[in-house]
XYZ file of C-alpha atoms in Angstrom:
571
model
C 206.851 102.649 130.538
C 205.904 99.973 129.121
C 202.910 99.477 126.569
C 201.485 96.479 125.905
C 199.125 96.551 122.803
C 195.578 95.535 123.383
C 193.006 95.016 120.361
C 189.951 96.875 121.061
C 186.395 95.451 121.390
C 185.618 93.745 117.802
C 181.925 92.412 118.056
C 181.966 88.369 117.701
C 185.763 87.750 118.286
C 187.850 86.697 121.227
C 190.262 88.982 122.716
C 193.115 87.275 123.314
C 194.596 89.921 125.023
C 192.679 89.690 127.664
C 193.544 86.802 129.135
C 197.117 88.347 129.811
C 196.821 88.842 133.386
C 200.332 90.967 133.335
C 200.064 93.209 130.543
C 199.457 96.118 132.713
C 202.774 95.413 135.131
C 206.017 97.151 134.190
C 208.676 95.659 132.037
C 211.169 95.649 135.369
C 208.828 92.717 136.466
C 210.294 90.706 133.544
C 212.272 87.803 135.456
C 215.662 87.565 134.231
C 215.880 84.299 132.902
C 212.797 85.547 130.634
C 215.082 88.632 129.392
C 217.419 88.280 126.110
C 219.584 90.537 124.092
C 217.699 89.107 120.996
C 214.224 87.537 120.773
C 213.560 85.933 117.374
C 209.778 85.237 116.998
C 209.624 82.163 114.976
C 211.459 79.079 114.530
C 210.987 78.378 111.014
C 214.123 78.545 108.356
C 215.442 81.794 109.145
C 214.854 81.878 112.691
C 216.436 78.732 112.691
C 219.574 80.277 110.710
C 219.226 83.200 113.187
C 219.389 81.256 116.046
C 222.140 79.183 115.196
C 224.223 81.754 113.752
C 223.291 84.683 116.727
C 223.835 82.079 119.790
C 227.498 81.392 118.037
C 228.223 84.503 120.055
C 228.487 83.728 123.678
C 228.121 87.163 124.911
C 224.644 87.174 122.894
C 221.793 85.831 125.168
C 219.310 84.577 122.484
C 215.414 83.911 122.277
C 213.505 81.977 119.787
C 210.055 81.525 120.204
C 207.924 79.011 117.741
C 204.054 78.352 117.964
C 204.859 75.070 116.733
C 207.159 71.802 118.110
C 210.813 70.758 117.937
C 210.239 69.364 113.919
C 212.913 66.676 114.838
C 210.244 63.400 114.412
C 210.576 60.642 111.993
C 207.893 61.982 110.000
C 209.930 64.986 109.438
C 213.242 63.352 108.585
C 211.451 61.035 106.379
C 211.385 62.593 103.117
C 208.903 60.556 101.901
C 206.137 61.001 104.794
C 205.869 64.922 105.405
C 206.011 67.158 101.892
C 203.694 70.096 101.966
C 200.938 68.680 99.110
C 200.129 66.349 102.130
C 196.616 68.102 103.229
C 197.062 67.622 106.830
C 197.499 69.932 109.803
C 200.346 68.372 111.393
C 203.461 70.799 111.801
C 201.250 72.903 109.084
C 198.870 75.659 109.441
C 197.257 74.533 106.474
C 196.382 78.400 105.530
C 193.191 79.043 102.806
C 193.091 81.776 100.592
C 190.302 84.030 100.379
C 188.481 83.000 97.044
C 190.242 83.791 94.099
C 188.306 85.532 91.030
C 190.717 84.523 88.360
C 190.423 81.056 89.872
C 186.925 80.431 89.056
C 186.529 81.591 92.636
C 188.009 79.010 94.299
C 189.916 79.141 97.431
C 193.620 78.674 97.169
C 195.376 75.781 99.695
C 198.946 77.626 101.267
C 200.587 75.492 103.514
C 202.557 76.920 106.067
C 205.363 74.806 108.698
C 204.435 74.764 112.008
C 207.710 73.569 114.022
C 210.972 74.591 114.303
C 212.794 74.537 110.666
C 209.330 75.746 109.564
C 208.243 74.893 105.529
C 212.040 73.371 105.454
C 210.641 70.868 107.270
C 207.417 69.495 105.291
C 208.648 70.712 101.833
C 209.924 68.579 98.599
C 213.152 69.903 100.045
C 214.819 71.126 96.215
C 217.706 73.374 96.263
C 217.447 76.063 93.940
C 218.527 79.562 94.605
C 216.729 81.708 91.820
C 218.536 83.550 88.854
C 221.484 85.827 89.641
C 219.424 88.610 87.953
C 216.946 88.392 90.788
C 219.362 89.423 93.335
C 220.581 92.178 91.093
C 216.819 93.999 90.529
C 216.895 93.889 94.560
C 219.987 96.342 94.040
C 218.686 98.079 92.134
C 215.714 98.786 93.462
C 217.307 100.892 96.407
C 218.667 98.287 98.364
C 222.364 97.977 98.576
C 224.347 95.062 99.673
C 222.004 92.154 98.068
C 222.873 91.709 94.271
C 223.648 88.483 93.393
C 227.832 88.793 93.578
C 226.555 89.980 97.596
C 224.825 87.191 98.410
C 226.805 84.292 97.096
C 229.389 84.421 99.404
C 225.990 83.616 101.958
C 224.737 80.894 99.819
C 228.376 79.514 100.252
C 229.035 80.135 103.848
C 225.328 78.106 104.486
C 226.171 74.958 101.872
C 227.656 71.443 102.554
C 227.339 70.155 98.696
C 228.060 66.282 98.510
C 228.586 67.246 94.786
C 230.274 70.394 93.845
C 232.813 72.339 95.070
C 233.799 75.839 92.613
C 233.370 79.317 92.881
C 229.197 78.744 92.832
C 229.167 76.296 95.922
C 230.748 75.426 99.188
C 231.193 72.403 101.606
C 231.691 72.479 105.217
C 228.575 74.754 106.042
C 225.604 73.412 108.080
C 223.607 72.586 105.508
C 223.666 69.398 103.375
C 223.222 69.536 99.545
C 223.091 65.921 97.681
C 222.061 64.418 94.624
C 218.727 61.960 95.236
C 219.445 58.706 96.025
C 215.948 56.694 95.021
C 218.141 55.516 91.581
C 214.529 55.912 89.726
C 215.123 55.041 86.335
C 212.439 57.617 84.991
C 214.987 60.501 85.824
C 216.455 59.062 82.287
C 213.273 58.735 80.990
C 212.344 62.612 81.607
C 215.809 63.303 80.226
C 215.489 61.571 77.309
C 211.890 63.222 76.652
C 213.668 66.722 77.458
C 215.946 65.855 74.433
C 213.277 64.766 72.500
C 211.604 68.137 72.758
C 214.499 70.333 72.300
C 215.479 71.357 75.087
C 218.963 71.711 77.024
C 220.173 69.181 80.025
C 221.517 71.362 83.239
C 223.063 69.197 86.052
C 223.392 72.188 87.939
C 220.844 74.811 88.104
C 222.461 76.815 90.892
C 225.554 77.196 88.588
C 226.862 79.188 85.717
C 223.437 79.075 83.691
C 220.212 77.971 85.069
C 218.182 77.042 81.718
C 217.747 73.463 81.052
C 215.835 70.334 82.556
C 217.352 68.135 84.847
C 217.057 65.900 88.039
C 217.342 68.239 91.178
C 219.437 68.637 94.027
C 218.107 68.369 97.715
C 218.730 69.276 100.893
C 219.670 66.155 102.330
C 221.816 63.678 103.537
C 222.279 59.859 103.712
C 218.696 59.879 102.118
C 217.341 61.974 105.226
C 215.812 65.542 105.223
C 217.819 67.988 106.967
C 215.288 70.912 107.846
C 216.957 74.354 108.264
C 216.508 73.619 112.633
C 218.042 70.200 111.902
C 221.246 72.297 109.898
C 221.282 75.409 111.781
C 219.558 74.756 115.532
C 218.990 71.165 117.040
C 222.848 71.058 116.891
C 223.234 73.712 119.757
C 219.911 73.207 121.618
C 220.988 72.064 125.233
C 224.406 72.616 124.280
C 224.677 76.864 124.386
C 223.792 78.528 127.666
C 223.228 81.398 126.013
C 220.336 79.987 123.553
C 216.950 79.685 124.817
C 214.452 77.829 122.492
C 210.947 77.606 123.486
C 208.762 76.066 121.358
C 204.509 75.679 121.988
C 204.612 80.143 121.982
C 202.336 81.902 120.316
C 203.295 85.530 120.343
C 200.089 87.824 120.112
C 202.411 91.415 120.552
C 204.779 93.539 120.405
C 205.763 95.441 123.276
C 207.071 99.354 123.651
C 208.688 101.831 125.453
C 208.009 104.891 123.145
C 208.894 103.922 119.583
C 211.096 101.206 120.738
C 210.240 97.521 120.697
C 211.536 96.037 124.034
C 210.042 92.819 123.657
C 207.208 90.714 122.970
C 203.921 88.741 124.604
C 202.243 85.546 124.393
C 201.077 82.516 125.185
C 202.815 79.194 126.286
C 200.491 76.229 126.675
C 197.846 78.580 127.239
C 199.682 80.630 129.545
C 200.739 84.192 129.276
C 204.291 85.076 128.770
C 206.003 88.256 128.432
C 209.709 88.391 127.682
C 211.983 91.430 127.116
C 214.551 92.231 124.199
C 217.664 94.416 125.385
C 218.981 94.952 121.949
C 216.344 93.660 119.233
C 213.136 92.088 118.450
C 213.288 89.965 115.011
C 210.037 88.987 113.297
C 210.590 85.892 111.052
C 207.144 84.468 111.486
C 206.756 83.840 107.887
C 205.112 85.522 104.615
C 202.045 85.596 106.252
C 202.436 86.595 110.301
C 205.167 88.734 110.147
C 202.865 91.269 108.715
C 200.125 89.752 110.822
C 201.673 90.319 114.053
C 203.030 94.204 112.722
C 199.434 95.165 112.110
C 198.220 93.293 115.227
C 201.018 95.673 117.318
C 199.951 99.105 115.746
C 202.546 98.908 112.357
C 200.561 98.997 108.882
C 198.520 100.895 106.724
C 196.937 103.201 109.685
C 193.219 103.419 108.241
C 193.228 99.407 108.019
C 194.352 99.082 111.642
C 192.095 102.062 112.909
C 188.954 100.258 111.163
C 190.263 97.420 113.477
C 190.549 99.548 116.698
C 193.789 98.918 116.883
C 196.081 102.065 118.053
C 198.571 103.302 115.276
C 202.040 103.153 116.406
C 203.751 103.432 112.811
C 201.957 104.115 109.688
C 203.371 102.011 106.980
C 201.084 101.439 104.597
C 202.969 98.525 102.503
C 202.459 95.851 105.586
C 201.119 92.948 103.651
C 201.373 94.520 100.334
C 202.981 93.316 97.697
C 202.317 89.390 98.221
C 203.807 87.336 95.240
C 203.674 83.876 94.443
C 204.154 81.539 91.721
C 201.010 80.292 89.874
C 201.446 76.848 89.386
C 199.704 74.250 87.069
C 199.979 70.380 87.087
C 199.520 67.655 83.881
C 199.202 63.729 84.924
C 198.919 60.755 83.472
C 198.838 57.142 84.936
C 201.141 54.508 84.333
C 201.761 51.123 84.932
C 205.279 51.272 86.607
C 206.141 50.535 89.973
C 209.452 53.239 89.877
C 206.083 55.840 90.218
C 204.216 56.048 93.581
C 200.681 54.461 93.849
C 198.361 52.477 95.568
C 198.044 49.103 94.055
C 198.541 45.232 95.837
C 201.725 45.169 94.041
C 202.545 48.879 94.908
C 202.579 47.916 98.395
C 204.535 44.721 98.369
C 207.056 46.968 97.044
C 206.705 50.026 99.370
C 206.985 47.344 102.085
C 210.692 46.325 100.665
C 211.725 49.722 100.525
C 211.385 50.720 103.612
C 213.601 47.677 104.463
C 216.194 49.268 101.985
C 215.712 53.068 103.419
C 216.315 51.701 107.324
C 219.121 49.907 106.011
C 220.631 51.779 103.048
C 218.588 55.227 103.126
C 218.471 54.598 99.650
C 215.322 53.927 97.101
C 211.683 55.404 97.067
C 211.324 56.040 100.838
C 214.188 58.762 100.186
C 212.342 60.778 97.380
C 211.393 64.076 97.386
C 208.576 62.782 95.143
C 209.338 66.055 92.869
C 212.485 64.227 91.296
C 213.323 66.438 88.149
C 212.568 69.744 86.315
C 214.128 72.710 85.386
C 213.722 76.358 83.978
C 212.380 77.320 80.302
C 211.777 80.408 78.572
C 208.704 81.420 77.165
C 210.558 83.074 74.641
C 214.233 82.409 73.897
C 214.683 86.488 73.751
C 213.999 86.569 77.805
C 216.937 87.338 79.997
C 216.353 84.176 82.204
C 214.237 81.596 82.533
C 210.438 82.390 83.147
C 208.908 79.083 83.833
C 210.020 76.105 86.210
C 209.014 72.433 86.348
C 208.535 70.184 88.898
C 208.588 66.457 87.485
C 206.918 64.099 90.352
C 206.965 60.605 90.272
C 203.221 60.060 91.843
C 200.083 61.319 90.335
C 199.200 64.829 92.294
C 196.253 66.452 92.206
C 194.545 69.582 94.358
C 197.324 69.269 96.873
C 196.915 65.671 97.521
C 193.449 66.016 99.004
C 191.888 64.180 95.822
C 193.905 60.996 95.929
C 194.416 58.425 92.851
C 194.708 54.527 93.342
C 196.849 54.660 89.967
C 200.084 54.182 89.714
C 201.348 57.269 87.660
C 203.232 60.696 87.422
C 202.946 64.381 87.035
C 204.735 67.520 85.714
C 204.113 71.292 87.851
C 204.356 73.925 85.342
C 204.353 77.654 86.840
C 205.293 81.086 86.014
C 208.517 82.453 87.993
C 207.830 86.186 87.204
C 204.167 87.165 87.575
C 203.078 90.375 87.243
C 200.106 90.053 89.883
C 200.257 91.414 93.161
C 198.188 90.454 96.385
C 197.993 90.956 99.871
C 197.467 89.995 103.348
C 195.350 91.744 105.590
C 193.912 91.735 109.387
C 190.237 89.212 109.327
C 189.854 90.659 112.947
C 192.039 91.806 116.109
C 191.900 88.649 117.353
C 195.948 87.556 117.037
C 195.042 83.711 117.374
C 193.143 83.928 113.746
C 194.757 83.577 110.545
C 195.148 86.739 108.584
C 193.220 87.238 105.537
C 195.561 85.975 102.620
C 194.920 87.257 98.651
C 197.542 86.341 96.515
C 195.389 87.599 93.590
C 196.334 84.804 90.846
C 195.759 85.735 87.296
C 194.945 89.207 88.102
C 197.097 90.727 86.291
C 195.965 89.355 82.594
C 199.513 88.800 81.068
C 199.889 85.991 83.736
C 197.356 84.179 82.033
C 198.598 84.783 78.958
C 202.320 83.893 80.184
C 200.816 80.968 81.340
C 198.821 79.457 78.033
C 202.587 79.602 76.790
C 203.841 77.750 79.472
C 201.198 74.586 79.114
C 202.046 74.426 76.023
C 206.121 74.174 76.076
C 205.454 71.447 79.364
C 202.573 69.658 77.090
C 205.393 69.088 74.439
C 207.651 67.664 76.933
C 205.169 65.333 78.290
C 204.066 64.610 74.729
C 207.854 63.187 73.938
C 208.149 59.545 73.271
C 210.648 59.089 76.230
C 206.905 59.918 78.272
C 204.565 59.876 76.408
C 205.284 55.642 75.436
C 205.201 55.138 78.851
C 201.447 56.633 79.845
C 198.237 54.930 80.169
C 195.977 57.793 80.350
C 195.900 62.193 80.144
C 193.983 62.530 83.385
C 193.320 66.204 83.212
C 194.267 67.702 79.779
C 193.120 64.990 76.897
C 191.125 66.783 74.087
C 192.488 70.517 75.217
C 193.674 71.780 72.421
C 192.678 75.617 72.080
C 193.871 79.199 73.864
C 190.732 79.562 75.117
C 190.212 75.865 76.334
C 193.734 75.894 77.855
C 192.903 79.164 79.545
C 189.821 77.441 81.376
C 191.767 74.348 82.391
C 194.101 76.394 84.097
C 191.745 78.928 86.152
C 190.049 75.607 86.588
C 193.399 73.886 88.103
C 195.749 76.590 88.991
C 196.887 76.977 92.404
C 200.295 77.903 94.719
C 203.545 76.104 94.493
C 204.115 77.305 97.999
C 206.664 80.520 97.254
C 204.522 83.293 98.918
C 207.065 86.659 99.493
C 207.415 90.185 99.993
C 204.490 91.452 102.152
C 207.495 93.489 104.166
C 209.189 94.650 101.254
C 212.651 95.702 101.370
C 213.465 99.117 100.443
C 213.819 102.815 100.438
C 210.131 103.796 99.318
C 207.034 104.977 101.135
C 205.516 101.353 100.272
C 208.619 99.555 101.905
C 208.403 97.646 105.094
C 211.901 97.626 105.856
C 215.476 99.196 105.199
C 218.491 97.027 103.639
C 219.587 96.396 106.841
C 215.928 94.635 107.192
C 214.763 97.552 110.516
C 211.104 98.348 110.170
C 210.697 101.895 109.004
C 209.832 104.070 111.687
C 210.367 101.783 114.505
C 213.626 101.252 116.622
C 214.530 97.696 117.712
C 212.785 95.597 115.266
C 213.819 93.868 112.175
C 211.949 91.315 109.993
C 213.811 88.412 108.322
C 211.945 85.769 106.672
C 210.688 85.539 102.800
C 208.435 88.367 103.569
C 211.354 90.939 102.878
C 212.131 89.927 99.188
C 210.878 92.781 97.164
C 210.391 90.534 94.114
C 209.848 86.773 93.598
C 212.954 84.770 93.083
C 212.882 82.562 89.993
C 212.829 79.086 91.905
C 212.080 77.574 94.913
C 212.707 79.782 98.287
C 214.041 77.883 101.253
C 217.531 78.731 99.701
C 217.104 82.428 99.516
C 215.369 83.061 102.844
C 218.615 80.756 104.281
C 220.983 83.169 102.928
C 218.786 86.312 103.624
C 218.732 85.002 107.311
C 222.940 84.270 106.959
C 223.268 87.860 105.541
C 220.672 89.202 108.647
C 223.005 87.283 111.483
C 225.913 89.461 110.401
C 223.965 92.335 110.192
C 222.412 92.106 113.963
C 225.986 91.250 114.895
C 227.674 94.290 113.549
C 230.311 92.002 111.691
C 229.286 92.394 108.293
C 231.875 93.376 105.561
C 231.879 93.446 101.959
C 232.216 89.064 101.538
C 234.781 88.668 98.648
C 232.540 87.114 95.819
C 234.552 84.125 94.122
C 232.936 85.406 90.768
C 235.080 88.701 91.326
C 237.820 88.986 88.783
């Protein structure tokens, strides 16, 4: 007998399941066209990889369900048109956090992609894998098969690198990786400032050494954004008869037979839908919505679910826990250069010319990802890996672009790569159409703030190097701040996310883990989670490339084809 989990009455909230008129019908009533071998919930970065890789097996019928749209418009393809900092709900869930005591009670901003490709269709496209030691730590925490040597073949398999082909990089994969095509002279100003401040120059942050500063590689081809959907999924839609990609589908719950997940239910254009999975369901709804859907379906911390009136299917206290994100602070400066983005009569005229240049050659300012340079530094030379990341931005950035500046200028983000603070995602109420409560707990651990003070001073030293200082007109947020206490105050007043949340369905063997090393949900059959939520710890860098590798490996696990892939670094 199939059981559809229904949220209990909760005063003041609509029960979305009440509109599903077919919930009490047996699974045998589901139409053949709505029956699949594997159902992937979420068409973001991980879901796109899974849809493309799994459907390569013609004997496997695969569905990918995405709440948003196709993610294939010009707004997504043109890099400068759709970075996550823009505070819009266009292709964006635009979540907010609960008030953060460590940030003077402010609510933080948490953009998440709502389209095929997910965040890869709206982020800054920076291709960074993290430090090798990050993955070795995952393996050491009881997750065999997840060391850097284990994952490197998956990074290489996914990659089509325009510049590098060596033991660390691949060519011929679905995901293009290239250098920027902006030709912006501020790259060299940034690098000269790095040299003046005594930092190493690094041309490949994904190679043998991560430390140093340089220009970023991006997930573009010919100056166009290449989202995970464009790389892995779009080429096969309508071409593979065993692949069914459905957009505008909001999954609201899982269907069970005993302890086995056998399908999903939800809404499509306001109408109820139910789909059956013969083999398994894979949640790739992201770091906030995968735990949300688990809890709505009775999988999670039992006491919390009972308070919401939700029947407990599997008590897993770690669902929603272990949320980690990179706390990030932004320095910003006004400067007269038209090589920097800004609003002015001369700047608008230049933009018009740059649009023409982009249309003709796919080069210039319109191909910018804004965060064109940056790198990795240490707060202490004795550290085994960098603990800071910088993003040098060719415009003035403040509060995720919710505060706009007419002037031209530049900015520099500094974020702490391995914060000690741990937050959580919890149910706000049992209505599946409402967002969960998101608490990244920034600066909850006091050492994070002290490490950010060190990061502030190191970044300020770089910004004050002559190659950059000579080009600025005004220091916008940090002028006159000298003492550690003043730095702590401005950090608490201005720090926010740099869009790298992970960890809420942590992989591991212990009681607080949610999935095992095969990414199967503990205590439940026929259900996996594949997205950033399974990361036990944050990686030292941007998170899209790691999620691609996780999904590549997961596809092999699901297909049963995973075999030890020889690392090119092996002796």
